[in-house]
PDB file of C-alpha atoms in Angstrom:
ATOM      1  CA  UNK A   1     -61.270 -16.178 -31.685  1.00 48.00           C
ATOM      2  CA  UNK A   2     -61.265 -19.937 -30.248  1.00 48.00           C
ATOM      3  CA  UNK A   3     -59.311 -20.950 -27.344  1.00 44.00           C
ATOM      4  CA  UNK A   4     -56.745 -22.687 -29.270  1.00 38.00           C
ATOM      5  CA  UNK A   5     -55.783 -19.397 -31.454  1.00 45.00           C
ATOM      6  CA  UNK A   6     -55.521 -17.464 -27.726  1.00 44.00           C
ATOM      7  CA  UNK A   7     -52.995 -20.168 -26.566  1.00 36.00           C
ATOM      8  CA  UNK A   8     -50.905 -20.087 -29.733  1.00 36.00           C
ATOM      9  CA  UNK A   9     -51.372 -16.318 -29.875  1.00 45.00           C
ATOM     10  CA  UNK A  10     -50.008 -16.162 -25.992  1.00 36.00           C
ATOM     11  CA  UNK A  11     -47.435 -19.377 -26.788  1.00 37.00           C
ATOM     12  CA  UNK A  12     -45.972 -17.187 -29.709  1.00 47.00           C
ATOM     13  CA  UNK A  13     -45.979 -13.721 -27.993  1.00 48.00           C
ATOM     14  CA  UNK A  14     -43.789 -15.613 -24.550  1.00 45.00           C
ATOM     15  CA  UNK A  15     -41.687 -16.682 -27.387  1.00 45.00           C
ATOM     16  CA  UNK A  16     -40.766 -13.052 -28.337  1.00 40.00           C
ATOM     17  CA  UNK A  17     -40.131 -12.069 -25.000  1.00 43.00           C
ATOM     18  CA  UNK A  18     -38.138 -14.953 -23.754  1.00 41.00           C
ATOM     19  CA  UNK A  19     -36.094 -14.164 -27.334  1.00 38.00           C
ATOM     20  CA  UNK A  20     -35.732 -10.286 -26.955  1.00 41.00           C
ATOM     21  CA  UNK A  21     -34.761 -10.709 -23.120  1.00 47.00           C
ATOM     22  CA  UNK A  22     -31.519 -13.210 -24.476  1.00 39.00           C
ATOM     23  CA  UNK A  23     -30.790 -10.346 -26.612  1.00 37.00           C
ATOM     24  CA  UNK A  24     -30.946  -7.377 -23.925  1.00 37.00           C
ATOM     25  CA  UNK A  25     -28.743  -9.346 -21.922  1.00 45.00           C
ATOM     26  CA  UNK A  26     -26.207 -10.345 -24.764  1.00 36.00           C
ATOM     27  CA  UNK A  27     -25.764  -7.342 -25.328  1.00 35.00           C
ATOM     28  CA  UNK A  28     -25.351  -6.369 -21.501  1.00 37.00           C
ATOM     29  CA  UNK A  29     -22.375  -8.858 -20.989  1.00 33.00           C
ATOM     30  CA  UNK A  30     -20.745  -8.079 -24.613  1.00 33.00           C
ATOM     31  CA  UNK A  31     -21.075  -4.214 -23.456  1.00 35.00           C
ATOM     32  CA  UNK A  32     -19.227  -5.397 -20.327  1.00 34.00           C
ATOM     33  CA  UNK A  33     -16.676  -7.633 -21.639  1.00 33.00           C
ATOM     34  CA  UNK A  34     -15.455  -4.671 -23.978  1.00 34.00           C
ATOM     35  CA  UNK A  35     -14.818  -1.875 -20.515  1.00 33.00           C
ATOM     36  CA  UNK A  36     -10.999  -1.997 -20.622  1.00 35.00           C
ATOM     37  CA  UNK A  37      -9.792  -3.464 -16.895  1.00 37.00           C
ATOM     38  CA  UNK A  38      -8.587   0.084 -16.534  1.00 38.00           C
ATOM     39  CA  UNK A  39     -11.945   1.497 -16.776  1.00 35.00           C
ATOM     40  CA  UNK A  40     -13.346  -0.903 -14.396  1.00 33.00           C
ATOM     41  CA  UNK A  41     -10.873  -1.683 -11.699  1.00 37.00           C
ATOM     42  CA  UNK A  42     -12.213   0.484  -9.288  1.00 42.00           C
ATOM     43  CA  UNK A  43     -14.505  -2.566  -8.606  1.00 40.00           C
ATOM     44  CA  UNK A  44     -12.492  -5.057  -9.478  1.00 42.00           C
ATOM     45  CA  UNK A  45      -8.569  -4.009 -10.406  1.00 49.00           C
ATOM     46  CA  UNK A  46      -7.135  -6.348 -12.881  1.00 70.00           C
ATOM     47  CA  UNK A  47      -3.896  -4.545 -13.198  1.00 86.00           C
ATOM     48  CA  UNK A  48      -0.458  -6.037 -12.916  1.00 92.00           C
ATOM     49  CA  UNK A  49       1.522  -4.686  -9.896  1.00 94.00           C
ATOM     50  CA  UNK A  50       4.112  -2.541 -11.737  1.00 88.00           C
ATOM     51  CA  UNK A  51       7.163  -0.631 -10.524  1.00 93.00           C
ATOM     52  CA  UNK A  52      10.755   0.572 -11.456  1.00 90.00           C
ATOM     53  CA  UNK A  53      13.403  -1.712 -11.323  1.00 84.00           C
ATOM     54  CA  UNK A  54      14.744  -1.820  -7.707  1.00 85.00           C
ATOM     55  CA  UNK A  55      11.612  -0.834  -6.099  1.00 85.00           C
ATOM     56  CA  UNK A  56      11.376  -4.264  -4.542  1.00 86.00           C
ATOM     57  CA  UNK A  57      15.395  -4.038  -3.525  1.00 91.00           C
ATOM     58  CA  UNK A  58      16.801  -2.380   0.064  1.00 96.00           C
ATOM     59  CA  UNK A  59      19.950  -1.348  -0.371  1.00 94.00           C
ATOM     60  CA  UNK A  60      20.667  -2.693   3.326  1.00 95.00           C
ATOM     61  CA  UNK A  61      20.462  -5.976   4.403  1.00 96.00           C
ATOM     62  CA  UNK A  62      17.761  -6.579   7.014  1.00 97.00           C
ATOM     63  CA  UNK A  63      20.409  -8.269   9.818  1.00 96.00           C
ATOM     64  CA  UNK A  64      17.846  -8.880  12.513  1.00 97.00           C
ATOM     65  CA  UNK A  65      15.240 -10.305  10.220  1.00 98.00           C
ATOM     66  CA  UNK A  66      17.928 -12.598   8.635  1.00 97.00           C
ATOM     67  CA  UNK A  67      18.738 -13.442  12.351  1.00 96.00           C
ATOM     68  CA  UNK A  68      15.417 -14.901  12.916  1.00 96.00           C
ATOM     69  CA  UNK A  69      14.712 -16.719   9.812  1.00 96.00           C
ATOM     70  CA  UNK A  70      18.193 -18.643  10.083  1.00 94.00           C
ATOM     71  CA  UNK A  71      17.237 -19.348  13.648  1.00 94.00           C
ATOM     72  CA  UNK A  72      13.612 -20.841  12.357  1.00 92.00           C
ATOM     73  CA  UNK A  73      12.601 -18.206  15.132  1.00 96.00           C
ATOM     74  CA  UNK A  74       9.512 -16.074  14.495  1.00 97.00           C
ATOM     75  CA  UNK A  75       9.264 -12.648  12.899  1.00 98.00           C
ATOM     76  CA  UNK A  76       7.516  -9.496  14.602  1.00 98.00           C
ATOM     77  CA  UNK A  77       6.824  -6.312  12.446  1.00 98.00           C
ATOM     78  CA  UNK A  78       5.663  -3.340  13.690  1.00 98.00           C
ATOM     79  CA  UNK A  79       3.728  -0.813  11.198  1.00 98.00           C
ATOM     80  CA  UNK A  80       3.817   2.138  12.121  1.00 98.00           C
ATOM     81  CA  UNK A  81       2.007   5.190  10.773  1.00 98.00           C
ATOM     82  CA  UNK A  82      -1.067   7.461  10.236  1.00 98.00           C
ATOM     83  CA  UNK A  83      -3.843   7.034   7.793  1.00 97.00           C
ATOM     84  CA  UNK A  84      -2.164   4.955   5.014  1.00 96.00           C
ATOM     85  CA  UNK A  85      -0.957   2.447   7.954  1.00 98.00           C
ATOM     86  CA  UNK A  86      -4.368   2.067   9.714  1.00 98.00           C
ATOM     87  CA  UNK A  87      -5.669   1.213   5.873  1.00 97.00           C
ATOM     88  CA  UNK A  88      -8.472   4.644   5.275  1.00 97.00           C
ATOM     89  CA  UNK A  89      -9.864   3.683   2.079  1.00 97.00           C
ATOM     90  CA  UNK A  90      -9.245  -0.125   2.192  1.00 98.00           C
ATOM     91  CA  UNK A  91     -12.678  -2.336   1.845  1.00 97.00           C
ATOM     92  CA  UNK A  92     -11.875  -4.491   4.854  1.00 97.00           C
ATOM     93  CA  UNK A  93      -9.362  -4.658   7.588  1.00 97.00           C
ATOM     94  CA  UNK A  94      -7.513  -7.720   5.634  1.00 98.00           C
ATOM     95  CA  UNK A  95      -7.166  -5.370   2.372  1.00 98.00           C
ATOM     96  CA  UNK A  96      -5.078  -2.897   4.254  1.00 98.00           C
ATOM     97  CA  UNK A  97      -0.855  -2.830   3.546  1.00 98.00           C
ATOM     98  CA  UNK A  98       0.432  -4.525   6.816  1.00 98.00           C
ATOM     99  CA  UNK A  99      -2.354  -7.470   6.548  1.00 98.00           C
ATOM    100  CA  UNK A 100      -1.356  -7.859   2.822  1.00 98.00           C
ATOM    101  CA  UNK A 101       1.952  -7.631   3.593  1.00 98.00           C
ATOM    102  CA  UNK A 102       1.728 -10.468   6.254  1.00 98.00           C
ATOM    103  CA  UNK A 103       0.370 -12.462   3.612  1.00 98.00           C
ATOM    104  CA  UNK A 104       2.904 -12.084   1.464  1.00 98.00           C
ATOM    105  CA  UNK A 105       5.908 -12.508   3.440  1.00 98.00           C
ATOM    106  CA  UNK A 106       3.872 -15.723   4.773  1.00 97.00           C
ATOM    107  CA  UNK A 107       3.776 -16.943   1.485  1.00 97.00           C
ATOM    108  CA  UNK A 108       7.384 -16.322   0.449  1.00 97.00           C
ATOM    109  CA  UNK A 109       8.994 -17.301   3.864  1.00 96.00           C
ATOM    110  CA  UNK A 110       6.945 -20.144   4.560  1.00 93.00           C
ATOM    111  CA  UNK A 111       9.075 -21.794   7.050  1.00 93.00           C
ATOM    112  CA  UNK A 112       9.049 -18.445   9.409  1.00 96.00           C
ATOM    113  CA  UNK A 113       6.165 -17.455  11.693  1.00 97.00           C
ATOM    114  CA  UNK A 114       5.141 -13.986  10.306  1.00 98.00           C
ATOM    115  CA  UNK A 115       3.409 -11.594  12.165  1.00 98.00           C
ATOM    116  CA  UNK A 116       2.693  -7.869  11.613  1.00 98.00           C
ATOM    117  CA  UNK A 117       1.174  -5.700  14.150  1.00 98.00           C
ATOM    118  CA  UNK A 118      -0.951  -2.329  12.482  1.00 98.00           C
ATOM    119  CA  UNK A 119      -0.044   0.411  14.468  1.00 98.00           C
ATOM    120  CA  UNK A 120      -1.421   2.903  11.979  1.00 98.00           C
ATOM    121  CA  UNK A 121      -3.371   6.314  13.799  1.00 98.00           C
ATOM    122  CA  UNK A 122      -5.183   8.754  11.121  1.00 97.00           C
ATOM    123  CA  UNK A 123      -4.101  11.574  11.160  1.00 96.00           C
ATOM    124  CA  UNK A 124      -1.223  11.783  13.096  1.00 97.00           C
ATOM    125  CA  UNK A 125       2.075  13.350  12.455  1.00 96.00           C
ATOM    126  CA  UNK A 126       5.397  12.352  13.176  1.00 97.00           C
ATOM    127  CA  UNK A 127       5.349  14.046  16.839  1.00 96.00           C
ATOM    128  CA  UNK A 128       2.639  12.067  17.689  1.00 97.00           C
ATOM    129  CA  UNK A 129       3.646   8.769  16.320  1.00 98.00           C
ATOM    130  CA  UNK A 130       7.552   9.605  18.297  1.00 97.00           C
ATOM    131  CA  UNK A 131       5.096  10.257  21.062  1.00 97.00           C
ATOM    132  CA  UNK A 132       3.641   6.604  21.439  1.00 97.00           C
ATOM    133  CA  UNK A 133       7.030   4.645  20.185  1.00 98.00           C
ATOM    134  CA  UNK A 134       7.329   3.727  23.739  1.00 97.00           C
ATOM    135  CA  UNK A 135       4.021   2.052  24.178  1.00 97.00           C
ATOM    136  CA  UNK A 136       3.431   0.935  20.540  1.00 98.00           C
ATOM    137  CA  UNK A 137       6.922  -0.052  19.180  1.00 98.00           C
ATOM    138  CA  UNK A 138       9.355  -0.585  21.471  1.00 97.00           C
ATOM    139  CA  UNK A 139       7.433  -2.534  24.059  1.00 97.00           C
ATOM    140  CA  UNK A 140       6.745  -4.920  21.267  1.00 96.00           C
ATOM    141  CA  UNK A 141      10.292  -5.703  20.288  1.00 97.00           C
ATOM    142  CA  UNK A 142       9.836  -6.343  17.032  1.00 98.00           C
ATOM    143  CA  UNK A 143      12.328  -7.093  14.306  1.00 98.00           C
ATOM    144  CA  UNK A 144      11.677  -4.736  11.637  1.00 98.00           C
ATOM    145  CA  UNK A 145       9.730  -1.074  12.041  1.00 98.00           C
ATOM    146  CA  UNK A 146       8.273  -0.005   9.349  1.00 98.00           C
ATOM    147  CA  UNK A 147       7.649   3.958   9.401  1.00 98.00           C
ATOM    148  CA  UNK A 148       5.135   5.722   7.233  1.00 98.00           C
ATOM    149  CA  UNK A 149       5.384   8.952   8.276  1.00 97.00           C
ATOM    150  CA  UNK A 150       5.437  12.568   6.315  1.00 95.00           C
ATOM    151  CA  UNK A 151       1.792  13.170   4.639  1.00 95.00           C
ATOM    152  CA  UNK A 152       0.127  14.586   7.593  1.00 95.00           C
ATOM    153  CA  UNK A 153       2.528  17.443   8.083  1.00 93.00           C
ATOM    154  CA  UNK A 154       2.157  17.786   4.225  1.00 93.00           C
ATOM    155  CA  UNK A 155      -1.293  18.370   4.556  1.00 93.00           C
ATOM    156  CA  UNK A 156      -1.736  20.233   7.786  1.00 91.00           C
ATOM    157  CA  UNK A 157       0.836  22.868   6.316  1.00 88.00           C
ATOM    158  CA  UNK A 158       3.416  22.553   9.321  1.00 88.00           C
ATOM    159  CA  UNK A 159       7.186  23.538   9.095  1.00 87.00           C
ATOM    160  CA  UNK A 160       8.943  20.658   6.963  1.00 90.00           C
ATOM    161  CA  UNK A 161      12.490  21.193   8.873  1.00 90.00           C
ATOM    162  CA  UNK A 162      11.113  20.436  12.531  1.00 93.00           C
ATOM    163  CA  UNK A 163       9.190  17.250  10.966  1.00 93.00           C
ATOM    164  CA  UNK A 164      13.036  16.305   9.913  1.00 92.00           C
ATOM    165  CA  UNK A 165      14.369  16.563  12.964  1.00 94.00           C
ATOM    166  CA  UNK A 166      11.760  14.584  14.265  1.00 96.00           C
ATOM    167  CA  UNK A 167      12.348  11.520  11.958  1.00 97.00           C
ATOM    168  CA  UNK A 168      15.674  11.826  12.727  1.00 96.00           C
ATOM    169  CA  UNK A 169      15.073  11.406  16.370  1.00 97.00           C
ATOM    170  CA  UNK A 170      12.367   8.484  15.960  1.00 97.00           C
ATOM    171  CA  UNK A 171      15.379   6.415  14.049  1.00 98.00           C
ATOM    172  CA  UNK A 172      17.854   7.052  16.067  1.00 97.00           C
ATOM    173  CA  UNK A 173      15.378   5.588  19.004  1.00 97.00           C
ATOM    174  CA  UNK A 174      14.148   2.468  16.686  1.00 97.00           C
ATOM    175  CA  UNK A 175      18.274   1.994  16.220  1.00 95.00           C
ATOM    176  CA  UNK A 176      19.437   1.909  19.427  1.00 96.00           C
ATOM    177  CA  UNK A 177      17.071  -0.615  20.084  1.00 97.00           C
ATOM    178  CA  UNK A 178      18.526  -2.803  17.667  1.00 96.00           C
ATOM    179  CA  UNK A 179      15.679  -2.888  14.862  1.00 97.00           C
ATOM    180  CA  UNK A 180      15.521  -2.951  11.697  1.00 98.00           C
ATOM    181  CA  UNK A 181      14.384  -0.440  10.029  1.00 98.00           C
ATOM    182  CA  UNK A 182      12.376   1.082   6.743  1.00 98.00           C
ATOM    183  CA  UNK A 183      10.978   4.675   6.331  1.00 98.00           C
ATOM    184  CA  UNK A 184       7.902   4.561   4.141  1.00 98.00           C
ATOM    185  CA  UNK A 185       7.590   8.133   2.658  1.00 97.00           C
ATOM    186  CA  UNK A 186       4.602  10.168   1.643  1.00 97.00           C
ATOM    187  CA  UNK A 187       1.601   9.597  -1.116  1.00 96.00           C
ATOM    188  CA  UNK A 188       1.350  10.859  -4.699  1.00 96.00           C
ATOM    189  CA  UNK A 189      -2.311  11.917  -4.897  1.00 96.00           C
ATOM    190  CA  UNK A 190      -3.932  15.181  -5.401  1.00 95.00           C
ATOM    191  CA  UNK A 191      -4.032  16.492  -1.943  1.00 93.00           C
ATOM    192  CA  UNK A 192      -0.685  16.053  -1.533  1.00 94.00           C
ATOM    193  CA  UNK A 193       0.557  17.347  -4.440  1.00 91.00           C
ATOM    194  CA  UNK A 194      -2.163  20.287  -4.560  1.00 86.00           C
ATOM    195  CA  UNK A 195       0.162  21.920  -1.703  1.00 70.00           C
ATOM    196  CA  UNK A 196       2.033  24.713  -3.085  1.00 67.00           C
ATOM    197  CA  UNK A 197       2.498  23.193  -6.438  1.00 66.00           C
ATOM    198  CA  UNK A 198       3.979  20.296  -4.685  1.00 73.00           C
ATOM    199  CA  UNK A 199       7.025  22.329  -3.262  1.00 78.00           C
ATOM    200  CA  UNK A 200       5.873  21.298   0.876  1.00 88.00           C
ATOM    201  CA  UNK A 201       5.695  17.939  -0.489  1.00 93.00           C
ATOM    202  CA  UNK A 202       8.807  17.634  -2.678  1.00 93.00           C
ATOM    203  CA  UNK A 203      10.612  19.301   0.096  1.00 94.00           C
ATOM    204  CA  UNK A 204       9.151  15.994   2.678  1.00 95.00           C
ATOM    205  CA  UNK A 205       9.875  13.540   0.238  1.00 96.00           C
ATOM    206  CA  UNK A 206      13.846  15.163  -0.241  1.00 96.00           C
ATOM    207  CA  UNK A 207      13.917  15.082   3.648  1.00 96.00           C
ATOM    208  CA  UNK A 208      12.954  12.049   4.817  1.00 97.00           C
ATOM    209  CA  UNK A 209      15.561  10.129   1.484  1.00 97.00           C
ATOM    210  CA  UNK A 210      18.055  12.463   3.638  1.00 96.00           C
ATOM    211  CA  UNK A 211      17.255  11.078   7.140  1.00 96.00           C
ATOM    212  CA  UNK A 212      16.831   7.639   5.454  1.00 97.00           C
ATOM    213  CA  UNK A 213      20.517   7.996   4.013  1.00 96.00           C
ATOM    214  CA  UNK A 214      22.339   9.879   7.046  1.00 96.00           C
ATOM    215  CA  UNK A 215      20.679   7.247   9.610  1.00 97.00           C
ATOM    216  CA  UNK A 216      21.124   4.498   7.475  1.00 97.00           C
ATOM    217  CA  UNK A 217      18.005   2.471   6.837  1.00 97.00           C
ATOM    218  CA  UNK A 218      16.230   1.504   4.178  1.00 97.00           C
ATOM    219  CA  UNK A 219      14.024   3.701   2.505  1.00 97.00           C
ATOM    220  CA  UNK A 220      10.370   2.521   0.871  1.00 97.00           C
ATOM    221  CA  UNK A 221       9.854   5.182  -1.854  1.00 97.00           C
ATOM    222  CA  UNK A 222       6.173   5.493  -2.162  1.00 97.00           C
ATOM    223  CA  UNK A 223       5.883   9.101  -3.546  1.00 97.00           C
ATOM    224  CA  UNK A 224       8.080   7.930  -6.344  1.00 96.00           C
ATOM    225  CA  UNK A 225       6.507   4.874  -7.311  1.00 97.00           C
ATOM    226  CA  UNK A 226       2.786   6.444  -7.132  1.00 97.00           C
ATOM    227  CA  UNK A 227       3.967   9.060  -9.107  1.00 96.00           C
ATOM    228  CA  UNK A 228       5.094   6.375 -11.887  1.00 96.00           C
ATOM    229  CA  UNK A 229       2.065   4.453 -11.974  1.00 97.00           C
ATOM    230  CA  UNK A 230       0.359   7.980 -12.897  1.00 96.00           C
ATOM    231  CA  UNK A 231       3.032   9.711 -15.189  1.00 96.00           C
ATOM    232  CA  UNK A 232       4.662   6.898 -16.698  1.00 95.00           C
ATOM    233  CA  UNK A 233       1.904   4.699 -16.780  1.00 95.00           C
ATOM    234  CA  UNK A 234      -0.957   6.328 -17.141  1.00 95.00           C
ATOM    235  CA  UNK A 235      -2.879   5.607 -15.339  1.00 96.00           C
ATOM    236  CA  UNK A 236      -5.617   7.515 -13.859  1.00 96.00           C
ATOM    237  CA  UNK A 237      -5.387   8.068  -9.770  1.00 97.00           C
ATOM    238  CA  UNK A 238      -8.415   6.403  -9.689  1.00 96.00           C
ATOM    239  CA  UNK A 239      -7.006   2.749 -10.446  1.00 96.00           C
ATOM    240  CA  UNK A 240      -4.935   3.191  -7.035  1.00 97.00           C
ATOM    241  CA  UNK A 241      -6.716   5.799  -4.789  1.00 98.00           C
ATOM    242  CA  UNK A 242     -10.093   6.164  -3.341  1.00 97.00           C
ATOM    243  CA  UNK A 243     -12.949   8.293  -3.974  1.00 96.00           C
ATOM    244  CA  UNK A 244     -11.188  11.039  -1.663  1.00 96.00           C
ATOM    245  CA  UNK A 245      -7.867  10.974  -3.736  1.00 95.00           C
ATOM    246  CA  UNK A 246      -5.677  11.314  -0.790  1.00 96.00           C
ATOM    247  CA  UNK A 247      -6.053   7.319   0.597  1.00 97.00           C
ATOM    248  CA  UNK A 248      -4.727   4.301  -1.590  1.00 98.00           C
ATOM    249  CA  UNK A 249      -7.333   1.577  -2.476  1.00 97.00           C
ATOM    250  CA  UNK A 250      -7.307  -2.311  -2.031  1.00 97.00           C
ATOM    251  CA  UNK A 251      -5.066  -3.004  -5.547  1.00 97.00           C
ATOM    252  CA  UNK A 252      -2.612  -0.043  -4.322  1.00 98.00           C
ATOM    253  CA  UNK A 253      -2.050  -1.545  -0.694  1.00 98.00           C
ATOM    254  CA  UNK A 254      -2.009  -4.310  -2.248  1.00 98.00           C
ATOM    255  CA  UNK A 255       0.874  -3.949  -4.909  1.00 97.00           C
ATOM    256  CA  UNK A 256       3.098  -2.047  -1.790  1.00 97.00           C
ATOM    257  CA  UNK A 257       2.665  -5.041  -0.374  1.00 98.00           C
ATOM    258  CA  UNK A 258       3.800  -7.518  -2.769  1.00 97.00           C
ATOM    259  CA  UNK A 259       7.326  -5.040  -3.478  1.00 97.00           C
ATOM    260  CA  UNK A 260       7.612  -4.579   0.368  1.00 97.00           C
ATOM    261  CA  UNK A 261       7.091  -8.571   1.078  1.00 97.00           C
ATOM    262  CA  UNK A 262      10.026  -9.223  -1.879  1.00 96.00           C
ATOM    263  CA  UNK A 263      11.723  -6.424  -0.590  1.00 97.00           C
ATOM    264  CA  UNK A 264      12.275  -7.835   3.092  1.00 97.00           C
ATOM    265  CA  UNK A 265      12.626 -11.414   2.068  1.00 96.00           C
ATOM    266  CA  UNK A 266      15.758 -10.612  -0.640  1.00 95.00           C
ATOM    267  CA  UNK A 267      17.667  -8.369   1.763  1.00 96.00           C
ATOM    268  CA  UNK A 268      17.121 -10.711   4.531  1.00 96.00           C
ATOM    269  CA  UNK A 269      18.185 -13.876   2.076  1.00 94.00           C
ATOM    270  CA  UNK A 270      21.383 -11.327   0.941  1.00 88.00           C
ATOM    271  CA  UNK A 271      22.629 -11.373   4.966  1.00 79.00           C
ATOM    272  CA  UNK A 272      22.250 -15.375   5.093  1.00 56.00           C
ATOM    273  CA  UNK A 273      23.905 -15.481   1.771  1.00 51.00           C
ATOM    274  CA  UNK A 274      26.726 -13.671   2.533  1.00 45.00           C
ATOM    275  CA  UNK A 275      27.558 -15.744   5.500  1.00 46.00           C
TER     276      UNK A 275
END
């Protein structure tokens, strides 16, 4: 064989590969294109932030908040909690719910200076978080506390009534101070819900809408929104929790946020209305 017939021999065999390598990936990003967003938002959620009418609606007007926004004075938030405050399962710091939320509120209250302090310890229950109020919340004087309390005891299988009593005590303290307030109630994930058939956690979640109601502040109902995206919805708890299934993911702190953030802005906007 001459040296010419190698060249076109080689020329027409690169040919074939360059060709079948197109096809392999063709087929690779038409195999991709056709995974449903639901399938692959655990790497990159594409879903719509979704929730019952009046999930983004307090039923009391936030009177300090409104206060400071009228004023053109900043606004201080303090949130605190356990795991689902300090943002376990969230890819970065800036994916968790308070730095989302700051974000949002930023966005829709552009005029106001919004900050929002994270004062989220895993794994703590509501005796520990009453326990630091002093030093974490109240020397802060914030204008709104937001309070995500209940899991922990939930998990840990302690008495439901004292944890009551507890909450009860915490708002009475964040009241007297003059604060606004909003109670952010427990997760609807397997390891909550795996507790006695969900009776410990039913019983929380009954509890703390009690405290909420008889102490008169707002209450964030997170149990009963998770538990819509997954029975009403559909959708699987992996499009809003973590590998663990206990501890929400970027989209899920993410969507809190967003009804939180339009939350606080409308009942602020209802006080200034109303005057």
């Amino acid at each position: 064989m001459s040296t010419l017939t190698h060249v076109i021999t080689f020329l027409s065999n690169e040919r074939i590969a360059i060709f079948f390598r197109f096809v392999v990936r063709l087929i690779a990003v038409v195999a991709a294109a056709a995974v449903s967003p639901l399938s692959a938002q655990t790497a990159s959620p594409t879903l719509a932030c979704v929730a019952p009418l009046g999930f983004a609606r307090f039923d009391i007007p936030l009177r300090r908040v409104a206060e400071r926004i009228s004023a053109r004075q900043p606004v201080t938030i303090v949130a605190i909690g356990s795991s689902s405050t300090f943002g376990t399962g969230a890819s970065s710091p800036a994916m968790t719910y308070p730095s989302q939320l700051a974000v949002e509120l930023r966005a829709l209250l552009s005029y106001t200076p919004i900050t929002v302090i994270n004062r989220g310890i895993s794994g703590e229950t509501a005796q520990e978080m009453l326990a630091r109020f002093d030093r974490d919340v109240l020397a802060v004087h914030p204008d709104l506390v937001l309070w995500q309390v209940g899991s922990n005891a939930v998990l840990l299988g302690r008495p439901i009534a004292p944890t009551g009593l507890l909450i009860t005590e915490g708002l009475r303290q964040l009241k007297v101070a003059g604060f606004d307030v909003v109670l952010i109630d427990p997760q609807y994930a397997p390891k909550v819900i795996a507790k006695h058939d969900e009776y410990d956690i039913n019983l929380m979640v009954a509890l703390i809408s009690t405290a909420s109601r008889d102490m008169h502040v707002n209450l964030f109902q997170r149990f009963a929104l998770m538990r819509y995206w997954r029975m009403t919805k559909g959708l699987p708890f992996s499009a809003f929790l973590s590998k663990d299934e206990l501890h929400m993911n970027d989209w899920s702190y993410g969507c809190i946020a967003k009804l939180l953030a339009r939350a606080v802005a409308e009942a602020a906007a209802r006080v200034t209305t109303v005057r």
